Amino acid sequence: MRIPRLAATALLWAGLAASTAASAQSARPCLTDSEAEALFQVMLPDVIRELGRACPQQRFLRQPSAAFMARINAGVAPAMPAAQGGIRKLLGPEGQFIAESQLAIPAVRSIVVPAIAQQIQPADCPGLDKIVSNLAPLPPRNLAAVFAALLQLSQNDEKRAPRLPICPMARPR
């Protein structure tokens, strides 16, 4: 299973590079709030597990309840169509075959989840544990929306990387 995921990841990167090159003259596509939230909802089980590995001293993240993980896992299927729509947007017309592939979501997971984990500093762990444990009663869609909003806010900080193609948060009028 590892080789198909690596191949899908390579194809996804190639598709993103091609779509970026093709759209260099036009505005670069970004994920809307709903597309980013759907992608996070699909990745949420992996993100929670990765947070537990990155923060092993934190009780909730290290060992989330079975009921919480069951709810998070149940939220994956309903978000899949919108998540694939976001991938289609990012890849453009040239990458449609990749976006429609059953390996597209696992490939995105293999890129994004480690990128998120790399941003976690040990000093962040107590706060992350508190945030996730306090938000755990939320439905998966709402929890994913919070994670997407936090990522949008962190991208305002130019020093943090990698930047994911999420459209900037709308400013209040």
mmCIF file of C-alpha atoms in Angstrom:
data_model
loop_
_atom_site.group_PDB
_atom_site.id
_atom_site.type_symbol
_atom_site.label_atom_id
_atom_site.label_comp_id
_atom_site.label_asym_id
_atom_site.label_seq_id
_atom_site.Cartn_x
_atom_site.Cartn_y
_atom_site.Cartn_z
ATOM 1 C CA MET A 1 0.000 0.000 0.000
ATOM 2 C CA ARG A 2 2.922 2.353 0.600
ATOM 3 C CA ILE A 3 4.028 2.385 -3.068
ATOM 4 C CA PRO A 4 0.592 3.391 -4.458
ATOM 5 C CA ARG A 5 0.418 6.200 -1.883
ATOM 6 C CA LEU A 6 3.885 7.394 -2.851
ATOM 7 C CA ALA A 7 2.916 7.260 -6.513
ATOM 8 C CA ALA A 8 -0.302 9.157 -5.852
ATOM 9 C CA THR A 9 1.610 11.732 -3.829
ATOM 10 C CA ALA A 10 4.091 12.193 -6.667
ATOM 11 C CA LEU A 11 1.249 12.540 -9.169
ATOM 12 C CA LEU A 12 -0.530 15.026 -6.941
ATOM 13 C CA TRP A 13 2.626 17.131 -6.573
ATOM 14 C CA ALA A 14 3.159 16.977 -10.351
ATOM 15 C CA GLY A 15 -0.442 18.026 -10.920
ATOM 16 C CA LEU A 16 -0.159 20.890 -8.453
ATOM 17 C CA ALA A 17 3.058 22.020 -10.114
ATOM 18 C CA ALA A 18 1.437 21.859 -13.545
ATOM 19 C CA SER A 19 -1.631 23.758 -12.420
ATOM 20 C CA THR A 20 0.538 26.367 -10.707
ATOM 21 C CA ALA A 21 2.612 26.821 -13.862
ATOM 22 C CA ALA A 22 -0.503 26.965 -16.030
ATOM 23 C CA SER A 23 -2.155 29.504 -13.773
ATOM 24 C CA ALA A 24 0.949 31.636 -13.262
ATOM 25 C CA GLN A 25 -0.558 34.307 -15.506
ATOM 26 C CA SER A 26 -3.924 34.181 -13.736
ATOM 27 C CA ALA A 27 -4.741 34.320 -10.055
ATOM 28 C CA ARG A 28 -3.654 31.218 -8.200
ATOM 29 C CA PRO A 29 -6.663 29.174 -7.076
ATOM 30 C CA CYS A 30 -7.320 28.868 -3.386
ATOM 31 C CA LEU A 31 -9.653 26.764 -1.317
ATOM 32 C CA THR A 32 -12.825 28.440 -0.122
ATOM 33 C CA ASP A 33 -13.819 28.103 3.515
ATOM 34 C CA SER A 34 -16.175 25.213 2.734
ATOM 35 C CA GLU A 35 -13.575 23.384 0.600
ATOM 36 C CA ALA A 36 -10.873 23.817 3.252
ATOM 37 C CA GLU A 37 -13.272 22.706 5.973
ATOM 38 C CA ALA A 38 -14.209 19.594 3.970
ATOM 39 C CA LEU A 39 -10.545 18.724 3.440
ATOM 40 C CA PHE A 40 -9.870 19.158 7.155
ATOM 41 C CA GLN A 41 -12.913 17.064 8.004
ATOM 42 C CA VAL A 42 -11.561 14.283 5.790
ATOM 43 C CA MET A 43 -8.097 14.606 7.353
ATOM 44 C CA LEU A 44 -9.292 15.112 10.945
ATOM 45 C CA PRO A 45 -8.774 11.518 12.151
ATOM 46 C CA ASP A 46 -5.173 11.593 10.875
ATOM 47 C CA VAL A 47 -4.566 15.089 12.242
ATOM 48 C CA ILE A 48 -5.790 14.063 15.709
ATOM 49 C CA ARG A 49 -3.570 10.949 15.664
ATOM 50 C CA GLU A 50 -0.588 13.033 14.512
ATOM 51 C CA LEU A 51 -1.210 15.586 17.257
ATOM 52 C CA GLY A 52 -1.115 12.703 19.725
ATOM 53 C CA ARG A 53 2.267 11.611 18.371
ATOM 54 C CA ALA A 54 3.620 15.164 18.394
ATOM 55 C CA CYS A 55 2.325 15.803 21.919
ATOM 56 C CA PRO A 56 2.732 12.488 23.790
ATOM 57 C CA GLN A 57 2.580 14.123 27.220
ATOM 58 C CA GLN A 58 -0.916 15.482 26.596
ATOM 59 C CA ARG A 59 -3.608 13.201 27.942
ATOM 60 C CA PHE A 60 -6.481 13.941 25.543
ATOM 61 C CA LEU A 61 -4.412 14.051 22.359
ATOM 62 C CA ARG A 62 -2.385 10.979 23.276
ATOM 63 C CA GLN A 63 -5.470 8.878 23.928
ATOM 64 C CA PRO A 64 -8.713 10.394 22.637
ATOM 65 C CA SER A 65 -11.871 8.523 23.573
ATOM 66 C CA ALA A 66 -13.220 5.846 21.261
ATOM 67 C CA ALA A 67 -16.539 7.720 21.015
ATOM 68 C CA PHE A 68 -14.777 10.927 19.909
ATOM 69 C CA MET A 69 -12.736 9.109 17.267
ATOM 70 C CA ALA A 70 -15.846 7.251 16.040
ATOM 71 C CA ARG A 71 -17.641 10.595 15.521
ATOM 72 C CA ILE A 72 -14.602 12.064 13.763
ATOM 73 C CA ASN A 73 -14.294 9.008 11.510
ATOM 74 C CA ALA A 74 -18.037 9.123 10.739
ATOM 75 C CA GLY A 75 -17.591 12.687 9.461
ATOM 76 C CA VAL A 76 -15.155 11.652 6.721
ATOM 77 C CA ALA A 77 -17.603 10.213 4.161
ATOM 78 C CA PRO A 78 -20.029 13.172 4.096
ATOM 79 C CA ALA A 79 -17.153 15.600 3.475
ATOM 80 C CA MET A 80 -15.518 13.583 0.700
ATOM 81 C CA PRO A 81 -17.319 15.167 -2.324
ATOM 82 C CA ALA A 82 -16.496 18.745 -1.255
ATOM 83 C CA ALA A 83 -12.916 17.758 -0.414
ATOM 84 C CA GLN A 84 -12.465 16.246 -3.863
ATOM 85 C CA GLY A 85 -13.963 19.415 -5.345
ATOM 86 C CA GLY A 86 -11.260 21.428 -3.604
ATOM 87 C CA ILE A 87 -8.574 19.116 -4.961
ATOM 88 C CA ARG A 88 -10.060 19.430 -8.475
ATOM 89 C CA LYS A 89 -9.908 23.220 -8.167
ATOM 90 C CA LEU A 90 -6.262 23.195 -7.095
ATOM 91 C CA LEU A 91 -5.188 20.761 -9.803
ATOM 92 C CA GLY A 92 -7.068 22.452 -12.624
ATOM 93 C CA PRO A 93 -8.283 20.753 -15.795
ATOM 94 C CA GLU A 94 -4.978 18.960 -16.390
ATOM 95 C CA GLY A 95 -5.168 17.146 -13.075
ATOM 96 C CA GLN A 96 -8.784 15.966 -13.120
ATOM 97 C CA PHE A 97 -7.797 12.304 -13.421
ATOM 98 C CA ILE A 98 -5.753 12.647 -10.226
ATOM 99 C CA ALA A 99 -8.528 14.472 -8.360
ATOM 100 C CA GLU A 100 -11.045 11.786 -9.289
ATOM 101 C CA SER A 101 -8.699 8.985 -8.216
ATOM 102 C CA GLN A 102 -9.358 7.090 -4.996
ATOM 103 C CA LEU A 103 -5.764 7.892 -4.074
ATOM 104 C CA ALA A 104 -6.216 11.679 -4.200
ATOM 105 C CA ILE A 105 -7.386 12.064 -0.589
ATOM 106 C CA PRO A 106 -4.717 9.700 0.833
ATOM 107 C CA ALA A 107 -2.110 11.626 -1.162
ATOM 108 C CA VAL A 108 -3.308 14.944 0.246
ATOM 109 C CA ARG A 109 -3.257 13.435 3.733
ATOM 110 C CA SER A 110 0.322 12.279 3.246
ATOM 111 C CA ILE A 111 1.321 15.829 2.292
ATOM 112 C CA VAL A 112 -0.748 18.003 4.613
ATOM 113 C CA VAL A 113 -0.808 16.041 7.885
ATOM 114 C CA PRO A 114 3.000 15.876 8.247
ATOM 115 C CA ALA A 115 3.215 19.557 7.231
ATOM 116 C CA ILE A 116 0.837 20.436 10.050
ATOM 117 C CA ALA A 117 2.734 18.246 12.514
ATOM 118 C CA GLN A 118 6.037 19.923 11.627
ATOM 119 C CA GLN A 119 4.610 23.251 12.768
ATOM 120 C CA ILE A 120 3.890 21.977 16.279
ATOM 121 C CA GLN A 121 6.338 23.114 18.908
ATOM 122 C CA PRO A 122 6.456 21.368 22.309
ATOM 123 C CA ALA A 123 5.256 24.601 23.927
ATOM 124 C CA ASP A 124 2.121 24.427 21.712
ATOM 125 C CA CYS A 125 1.056 21.017 23.046
ATOM 126 C CA PRO A 126 -0.731 22.002 26.279
ATOM 127 C CA GLY A 127 -2.760 24.613 24.410
ATOM 128 C CA LEU A 128 -3.573 22.243 21.548
ATOM 129 C CA ASP A 129 -4.657 19.565 24.004
ATOM 130 C CA LYS A 130 -6.918 22.038 25.781
ATOM 131 C CA ILE A 131 -8.380 23.344 22.518
ATOM 132 C CA VAL A 132 -9.129 19.906 21.080
ATOM 133 C CA SER A 133 -10.509 18.490 24.334
ATOM 134 C CA ASN A 134 -12.791 21.510 24.789
ATOM 135 C CA LEU A 135 -13.974 21.373 21.168
ATOM 136 C CA ALA A 136 -14.353 17.576 21.112
ATOM 137 C CA PRO A 137 -18.139 17.714 21.717
ATOM 138 C CA LEU A 138 -18.585 19.658 18.462
ATOM 139 C CA PRO A 139 -19.733 17.834 15.338
ATOM 140 C CA PRO A 140 -16.814 16.901 13.037
ATOM 141 C CA ARG A 141 -17.788 19.621 10.551
ATOM 142 C CA ASN A 142 -17.516 22.343 13.195
ATOM 143 C CA LEU A 143 -14.244 20.988 14.553
ATOM 144 C CA ALA A 144 -12.823 20.931 11.015
ATOM 145 C CA ALA A 145 -14.024 24.533 10.515
ATOM 146 C CA VAL A 146 -12.113 25.603 13.635
ATOM 147 C CA PHE A 147 -8.928 23.915 12.388
ATOM 148 C CA ALA A 148 -9.322 25.548 8.951
ATOM 149 C CA ALA A 149 -9.835 28.978 10.558
ATOM 150 C CA LEU A 150 -6.760 28.492 12.761
ATOM 151 C CA LEU A 151 -4.739 27.633 9.669
ATOM 152 C CA GLN A 152 -6.044 30.729 7.898
ATOM 153 C CA LEU A 153 -5.001 32.858 10.856
ATOM 154 C CA SER A 154 -1.561 31.242 11.074
ATOM 155 C CA GLN A 155 -0.967 32.010 7.407
ATOM 156 C CA ASN A 156 -1.194 35.697 8.245
ATOM 157 C CA ASP A 157 2.150 35.155 9.984
ATOM 158 C CA GLU A 158 4.642 35.296 7.108
ATOM 159 C CA LYS A 159 7.296 33.394 9.098
ATOM 160 C CA ARG A 160 5.302 30.168 9.305
ATOM 161 C CA ALA A 161 5.505 27.626 6.510
ATOM 162 C CA PRO A 162 4.364 25.742 4.519
ATOM 163 C CA ARG A 163 1.564 27.867 3.193
ATOM 164 C CA LEU A 164 -1.479 25.938 2.084
ATOM 165 C CA PRO A 165 -3.671 27.391 -0.659
ATOM 166 C CA ILE A 166 -6.580 28.499 1.532
ATOM 167 C CA CYS A 167 -8.251 31.739 0.554
ATOM 168 C CA PRO A 168 -7.727 34.537 3.087
ATOM 169 C CA MET A 169 -10.406 34.946 5.719
ATOM 170 C CA ALA A 170 -13.053 37.454 4.768
ATOM 171 C CA ARG A 171 -12.634 40.761 6.546
ATOM 172 C CA PRO A 172 -15.572 42.210 8.488
ATOM 173 C CA ARG A 173 -17.353 45.069 6.786
#
